[in-house]
mmCIF file with all atom_site columns, C-alpha atoms in Angstrom:
data_model
loop_
_atom_site.group_PDB
_atom_site.id
_atom_site.type_symbol
_atom_site.label_atom_id
_atom_site.label_alt_id
_atom_site.label_comp_id
_atom_site.label_asym_id
_atom_site.label_entity_id
_atom_site.label_seq_id
_atom_site.pdbx_PDB_ins_code
_atom_site.Cartn_x
_atom_site.Cartn_y
_atom_site.Cartn_z
_atom_site.occupancy
_atom_site.B_iso_or_equiv
_atom_site.pdbx_formal_charge
_atom_site.auth_seq_id
_atom_site.auth_comp_id
_atom_site.auth_asym_id
_atom_site.auth_atom_id
_atom_site.pdbx_PDB_model_num
ATOM 1   C CA . GLN A 1 1   ? -1.460 56.137 -16.328 1.00 0.00 ? 1   GLN A CA 1
ATOM 2   C CA . VAL A 1 2   ? 1.028  57.991 -14.147 1.00 0.00 ? 2   VAL A CA 1
ATOM 3   C CA . GLN A 1 3   ? -0.414 61.015 -12.408 1.00 0.00 ? 3   GLN A CA 1
ATOM 4   C CA . LEU A 1 4   ? 1.473  63.702 -10.539 1.00 0.00 ? 4   LEU A CA 1
ATOM 5   C CA . VAL A 1 5   ? -0.394 66.171 -8.377  1.00 0.00 ? 5   VAL A CA 1
ATOM 6   C CA . GLU A 1 6   ? 1.468  69.136 -6.910  1.00 0.00 ? 6   GLU A CA 1
ATOM 7   C CA . SER A 1 7   ? 0.300  71.127 -3.933  1.00 0.00 ? 7   SER A CA 1
ATOM 8   C CA . GLY A 1 8   ? 1.605  73.768 -1.534  1.00 0.00 ? 8   GLY A CA 1
ATOM 9   C CA . GLY A 1 9   ? 2.094  76.755 -3.776  1.00 0.00 ? 9   GLY A CA 1
ATOM 10  C CA . GLY A 1 10  ? 1.036  80.279 -2.971  1.00 0.00 ? 10  GLY A CA 1
ATOM 11  C CA . LEU A 1 11  ? 2.042  83.823 -2.108  1.00 0.00 ? 11  LEU A CA 1
ATOM 12  C CA . VAL A 1 12  ? 4.712  84.387 0.504   1.00 0.00 ? 12  VAL A CA 1
ATOM 13  C CA . GLN A 1 13  ? 6.893  87.249 1.677   1.00 0.00 ? 13  GLN A CA 1
ATOM 14  C CA . ALA A 1 14  ? 10.629 87.222 1.063   1.00 0.00 ? 14  ALA A CA 1
ATOM 15  C CA . GLY A 1 15  ? 12.532 85.360 3.738   1.00 0.00 ? 15  GLY A CA 1
ATOM 16  C CA . ASN A 1 16  ? 9.693  83.002 4.510   1.00 0.00 ? 16  ASN A CA 1
ATOM 17  C CA . SER A 1 17  ? 9.233  79.313 3.687   1.00 0.00 ? 17  SER A CA 1
ATOM 18  C CA . LEU A 1 18  ? 6.960  77.062 1.678   1.00 0.00 ? 18  LEU A CA 1
ATOM 19  C CA . ARG A 1 19  ? 6.726  73.315 1.272   1.00 0.00 ? 19  ARG A CA 1
ATOM 20  C CA . LEU A 1 20  ? 5.661  71.767 -2.004  1.00 0.00 ? 20  LEU A CA 1
ATOM 21  C CA . SER A 1 21  ? 4.366  68.229 -2.327  1.00 0.00 ? 21  SER A CA 1
ATOM 22  C CA . CYS A 1 22  ? 4.089  65.957 -5.350  1.00 0.00 ? 22  CYS A CA 1
ATOM 23  C CA . ALA A 1 23  ? 1.847  62.935 -5.003  1.00 0.00 ? 23  ALA A CA 1
ATOM 24  C CA . VAL A 1 24  ? 2.509  60.252 -7.609  1.00 0.00 ? 24  VAL A CA 1
ATOM 25  C CA . SER A 1 25  ? 0.101  57.480 -8.560  1.00 0.00 ? 25  SER A CA 1
ATOM 26  C CA . GLY A 1 26  ? -0.245 54.880 -11.276 1.00 0.00 ? 26  GLY A CA 1
ATOM 27  C CA . ARG A 1 27  ? 3.253  53.395 -11.230 1.00 0.00 ? 27  ARG A CA 1
ATOM 28  C CA . THR A 1 28  ? 5.859  52.403 -8.710  1.00 0.00 ? 28  THR A CA 1
ATOM 29  C CA . LEU A 1 29  ? 8.634  54.906 -8.097  1.00 0.00 ? 29  LEU A CA 1
ATOM 30  C CA . THR A 1 30  ? 11.248 52.173 -7.775  1.00 0.00 ? 30  THR A CA 1
ATOM 31  C CA . ASN A 1 31  ? 14.245 53.007 -9.987  1.00 0.00 ? 31  ASN A CA 1
ATOM 32  C CA . SER A 1 32  ? 12.929 56.492 -10.617 1.00 0.00 ? 32  SER A CA 1
ATOM 33  C CA . ALA A 1 33  ? 14.167 59.998 -10.124 1.00 0.00 ? 33  ALA A CA 1
ATOM 34  C CA . VAL A 1 34  ? 11.720 62.653 -8.992  1.00 0.00 ? 34  VAL A CA 1
ATOM 35  C CA . ALA A 1 35  ? 12.576 66.244 -9.777  1.00 0.00 ? 35  ALA A CA 1
ATOM 36  C CA . TRP A 1 36  ? 11.315 69.762 -9.398  1.00 0.00 ? 36  TRP A CA 1
ATOM 37  C CA . PHE A 1 37  ? 11.659 72.267 -12.202 1.00 0.00 ? 37  PHE A CA 1
ATOM 38  C CA . ARG A 1 38  ? 10.461 75.844 -12.332 1.00 0.00 ? 38  ARG A CA 1
ATOM 39  C CA . GLN A 1 39  ? 9.521  78.284 -15.018 1.00 0.00 ? 39  GLN A CA 1
ATOM 40  C CA . ALA A 1 40  ? 9.277  82.016 -14.513 1.00 0.00 ? 40  ALA A CA 1
ATOM 41  C CA . ALA A 1 41  ? 7.274  84.169 -16.903 1.00 0.00 ? 41  ALA A CA 1
ATOM 42  C CA . GLY A 1 42  ? 9.094  84.478 -20.220 1.00 0.00 ? 42  GLY A CA 1
ATOM 43  C CA . GLN A 1 43  ? 11.877 82.145 -19.114 1.00 0.00 ? 43  GLN A CA 1
ATOM 44  C CA . GLU A 1 44  ? 12.956 78.610 -19.906 1.00 0.00 ? 44  GLU A CA 1
ATOM 45  C CA . ARG A 1 45  ? 11.950 75.833 -17.553 1.00 0.00 ? 45  ARG A CA 1
ATOM 46  C CA . GLU A 1 46  ? 14.919 75.166 -15.281 1.00 0.00 ? 46  GLU A CA 1
ATOM 47  C CA . PHE A 1 47  ? 16.031 72.393 -12.987 1.00 0.00 ? 47  PHE A CA 1
ATOM 48  C CA . VAL A 1 48  ? 15.657 72.998 -9.253  1.00 0.00 ? 48  VAL A CA 1
ATOM 49  C CA . ALA A 1 49  ? 16.241 69.699 -7.432  1.00 0.00 ? 49  ALA A CA 1
ATOM 50  C CA . ALA A 1 50  ? 16.002 65.939 -7.858  1.00 0.00 ? 50  ALA A CA 1
ATOM 51  C CA . ILE A 1 51  ? 16.079 62.841 -5.721  1.00 0.00 ? 51  ILE A CA 1
ATOM 52  C CA . ARG A 1 52  ? 16.715 59.237 -6.639  1.00 0.00 ? 52  ARG A CA 1
ATOM 53  C CA . TRP A 1 53  ? 13.910 57.227 -5.140  1.00 0.00 ? 53  TRP A CA 1
ATOM 54  C CA . ASN A 1 54  ? 15.991 54.147 -4.321  1.00 0.00 ? 54  ASN A CA 1
ATOM 55  C CA . SER A 1 55  ? 19.142 55.767 -2.943  1.00 0.00 ? 55  SER A CA 1
ATOM 56  C CA . ARG A 1 56  ? 17.812 59.137 -1.748  1.00 0.00 ? 56  ARG A CA 1
ATOM 57  C CA . HIS A 1 57  ? 20.757 60.852 -3.388  1.00 0.00 ? 57  HIS A CA 1
ATOM 58  C CA . SER A 1 58  ? 19.728 64.433 -4.056  1.00 0.00 ? 58  SER A CA 1
ATOM 59  C CA . TYR A 1 59  ? 20.854 67.108 -6.482  1.00 0.00 ? 59  TYR A CA 1
ATOM 60  C CA . TYR A 1 60  ? 20.299 70.872 -6.543  1.00 0.00 ? 60  TYR A CA 1
ATOM 61  C CA . ARG A 1 61  ? 20.864 73.869 -8.752  1.00 0.00 ? 61  ARG A CA 1
ATOM 62  C CA . ASP A 1 62  ? 23.492 76.111 -7.219  1.00 0.00 ? 62  ASP A CA 1
ATOM 63  C CA . SER A 1 63  ? 21.170 79.011 -6.433  1.00 0.00 ? 63  SER A CA 1
ATOM 64  C CA . VAL A 1 64  ? 18.983 76.907 -4.103  1.00 0.00 ? 64  VAL A CA 1
ATOM 65  C CA . LYS A 1 65  ? 21.674 74.886 -2.315  1.00 0.00 ? 65  LYS A CA 1
ATOM 66  C CA . GLY A 1 66  ? 21.412 75.394 1.423   1.00 0.00 ? 66  GLY A CA 1
ATOM 67  C CA . ARG A 1 67  ? 17.890 76.839 1.123   1.00 0.00 ? 67  ARG A CA 1
ATOM 68  C CA . PHE A 1 68  ? 15.854 74.073 -0.539  1.00 0.00 ? 68  PHE A CA 1
ATOM 69  C CA . THR A 1 69  ? 15.617 70.442 0.517   1.00 0.00 ? 69  THR A CA 1
ATOM 70  C CA . ILE A 1 70  ? 14.058 67.662 -1.524  1.00 0.00 ? 70  ILE A CA 1
ATOM 71  C CA . SER A 1 71  ? 12.793 64.576 0.284   1.00 0.00 ? 71  SER A CA 1
ATOM 72  C CA . LYS A 1 72  ? 10.620 61.520 -0.273  1.00 0.00 ? 72  LYS A CA 1
ATOM 73  C CA . ASP A 1 73  ? 7.939  59.621 1.555   1.00 0.00 ? 73  ASP A CA 1
ATOM 74  C CA . GLY A 1 74  ? 7.924  56.071 0.246   1.00 0.00 ? 74  GLY A CA 1
ATOM 75  C CA . ALA A 1 75  ? 4.789  55.139 2.140   1.00 0.00 ? 75  ALA A CA 1
ATOM 76  C CA . THR A 1 76  ? 2.702  57.708 0.290   1.00 0.00 ? 76  THR A CA 1
ATOM 77  C CA . ASN A 1 77  ? 4.684  57.978 -2.984  1.00 0.00 ? 77  ASN A CA 1
ATOM 78  C CA . THR A 1 78  ? 5.087  61.679 -2.336  1.00 0.00 ? 78  THR A CA 1
ATOM 79  C CA . ALA A 1 79  ? 8.061  63.929 -2.898  1.00 0.00 ? 79  ALA A CA 1
ATOM 80  C CA . HIS A 1 80  ? 8.467  67.184 -1.023  1.00 0.00 ? 80  HIS A CA 1
ATOM 81  C CA . LEU A 1 81  ? 10.410 70.360 -1.652  1.00 0.00 ? 81  LEU A CA 1
ATOM 82  C CA . GLN A 1 82  ? 11.048 72.424 1.454   1.00 0.00 ? 82  GLN A CA 1
ATOM 83  C CA . MET A 1 83  ? 11.928 75.965 0.414   1.00 0.00 ? 83  MET A CA 1
ATOM 84  C CA . ASN A 1 84  ? 13.425 78.318 2.986   1.00 0.00 ? 84  ASN A CA 1
ATOM 85  C CA . SER A 1 85  ? 14.700 81.896 2.763   1.00 0.00 ? 85  SER A CA 1
ATOM 86  C CA . LEU A 1 86  ? 12.636 82.527 -0.338  1.00 0.00 ? 86  LEU A CA 1
ATOM 87  C CA . SER A 1 87  ? 13.411 85.514 -2.511  1.00 0.00 ? 87  SER A CA 1
ATOM 88  C CA . PRO A 1 88  ? 11.493 87.182 -5.359  1.00 0.00 ? 88  PRO A CA 1
ATOM 89  C CA . GLU A 1 89  ? 13.880 85.428 -7.779  1.00 0.00 ? 89  GLU A CA 1
ATOM 90  C CA . ASP A 1 90  ? 12.302 82.134 -6.714  1.00 0.00 ? 90  ASP A CA 1
ATOM 91  C CA . SER A 1 91  ? 8.906  83.206 -8.070  1.00 0.00 ? 91  SER A CA 1
ATOM 92  C CA . ALA A 1 92  ? 7.811  80.802 -10.796 1.00 0.00 ? 92  ALA A CA 1
ATOM 93  C CA . VAL A 1 93  ? 5.511  77.938 -11.638 1.00 0.00 ? 93  VAL A CA 1
ATOM 94  C CA . TYR A 1 94  ? 7.010  74.835 -10.054 1.00 0.00 ? 94  TYR A CA 1
ATOM 95  C CA . PHE A 1 95  ? 6.603  71.488 -11.791 1.00 0.00 ? 95  PHE A CA 1
ATOM 96  C CA . CYS A 1 96  ? 7.133  68.005 -10.430 1.00 0.00 ? 96  CYS A CA 1
ATOM 97  C CA . ALA A 1 97  ? 8.515  65.386 -12.824 1.00 0.00 ? 97  ALA A CA 1
ATOM 98  C CA . VAL A 1 98  ? 9.284  61.664 -12.774 1.00 0.00 ? 98  VAL A CA 1
ATOM 99  C CA . GLY A 1 99  ? 11.769 59.782 -14.904 1.00 0.00 ? 99  GLY A CA 1
ATOM 100 C CA . TYR A 1 100 ? 12.911 56.168 -14.999 1.00 0.00 ? 100 TYR A CA 1
ATOM 101 C CA . GLY A 1 101 ? 16.436 54.994 -15.680 1.00 0.00 ? 101 GLY A CA 1
ATOM 102 C CA . VAL A 1 102 ? 17.785 58.536 -15.414 1.00 0.00 ? 102 VAL A CA 1
ATOM 103 C CA . ILE A 1 103 ? 21.564 58.589 -15.708 1.00 0.00 ? 103 ILE A CA 1
ATOM 104 C CA . LEU A 1 104 ? 23.589 61.001 -13.610 1.00 0.00 ? 104 LEU A CA 1
ATOM 105 C CA . SER A 1 105 ? 24.599 63.212 -16.500 1.00 0.00 ? 105 SER A CA 1
ATOM 106 C CA . SER A 1 106 ? 20.941 63.766 -17.392 1.00 0.00 ? 106 SER A CA 1
ATOM 107 C CA . ILE A 1 107 ? 19.413 64.210 -13.986 1.00 0.00 ? 107 ILE A CA 1
ATOM 108 C CA . ARG A 1 108 ? 19.178 67.990 -14.474 1.00 0.00 ? 108 ARG A CA 1
ATOM 109 C CA . SER A 1 109 ? 17.722 67.711 -17.990 1.00 0.00 ? 109 SER A CA 1
ATOM 110 C CA . ARG A 1 110 ? 14.036 68.124 -18.794 1.00 0.00 ? 110 ARG A CA 1
ATOM 111 C CA . SER A 1 111 ? 14.300 65.457 -21.464 1.00 0.00 ? 111 SER A CA 1
ATOM 112 C CA . ALA A 1 112 ? 15.137 62.807 -18.850 1.00 0.00 ? 112 ALA A CA 1
ATOM 113 C CA . TYR A 1 113 ? 11.658 63.020 -17.326 1.00 0.00 ? 113 TYR A CA 1
ATOM 114 C CA . ASN A 1 114 ? 8.645  61.354 -18.884 1.00 0.00 ? 114 ASN A CA 1
ATOM 115 C CA . TYR A 1 115 ? 5.875  62.431 -16.559 1.00 0.00 ? 115 TYR A CA 1
ATOM 116 C CA . TRP A 1 116 ? 4.978  65.921 -15.414 1.00 0.00 ? 116 TRP A CA 1
ATOM 117 C CA . GLY A 1 117 ? 2.543  67.552 -13.048 1.00 0.00 ? 117 GLY A CA 1
ATOM 118 C CA . GLN A 1 118 ? 0.372  70.511 -13.909 1.00 0.00 ? 118 GLN A CA 1
ATOM 119 C CA . GLY A 1 119 ? 2.482  73.001 -11.958 1.00 0.00 ? 119 GLY A CA 1
ATOM 120 C CA . THR A 1 120 ? 1.898  75.168 -8.926  1.00 0.00 ? 120 THR A CA 1
ATOM 121 C CA . GLN A 1 121 ? 2.527  78.905 -8.714  1.00 0.00 ? 121 GLN A CA 1
ATOM 122 C CA . ILE A 1 122 ? 4.966  80.353 -6.192  1.00 0.00 ? 122 ILE A CA 1
ATOM 123 C CA . THR A 1 123 ? 5.018  84.119 -5.811  1.00 0.00 ? 123 THR A CA 1
ATOM 124 C CA . VAL A 1 124 ? 7.499  85.727 -3.430  1.00 0.00 ? 124 VAL A CA 1
ATOM 125 C CA . SER A 1 125 ? 6.877  89.362 -2.608  1.00 0.00 ? 125 SER A CA 1
ATOM 126 C CA . SER A 1 126 ? 9.664  91.716 -1.560  1.00 0.00 ? 126 SER A CA 1
#
């Protein structure tokens, strides 16, 4: 049973930073991709960032490039999302997800990920 536990969410003022963590247990992350998605109220869940566990190649949605950084800690099977210069538009529930055998063309697709965390709320006040 693969379990993903997110932490680090909360309320923050615009311009400040937060760091999310996703601790994965139950299966090796070798040959996986770990991603962050977010879903604002009344909106579709959207891709934020992903990292390939083996190669560390990372991918971002355009609106977070230069502000967000995804990273991995292989020793603890934890992925992190460092979020800087936050704006109210970043407010959402953030979900961690894991997929295996994810091809490049699908790395931004929800359907490529088999395992999901419960989500953590980020609220950015103006």
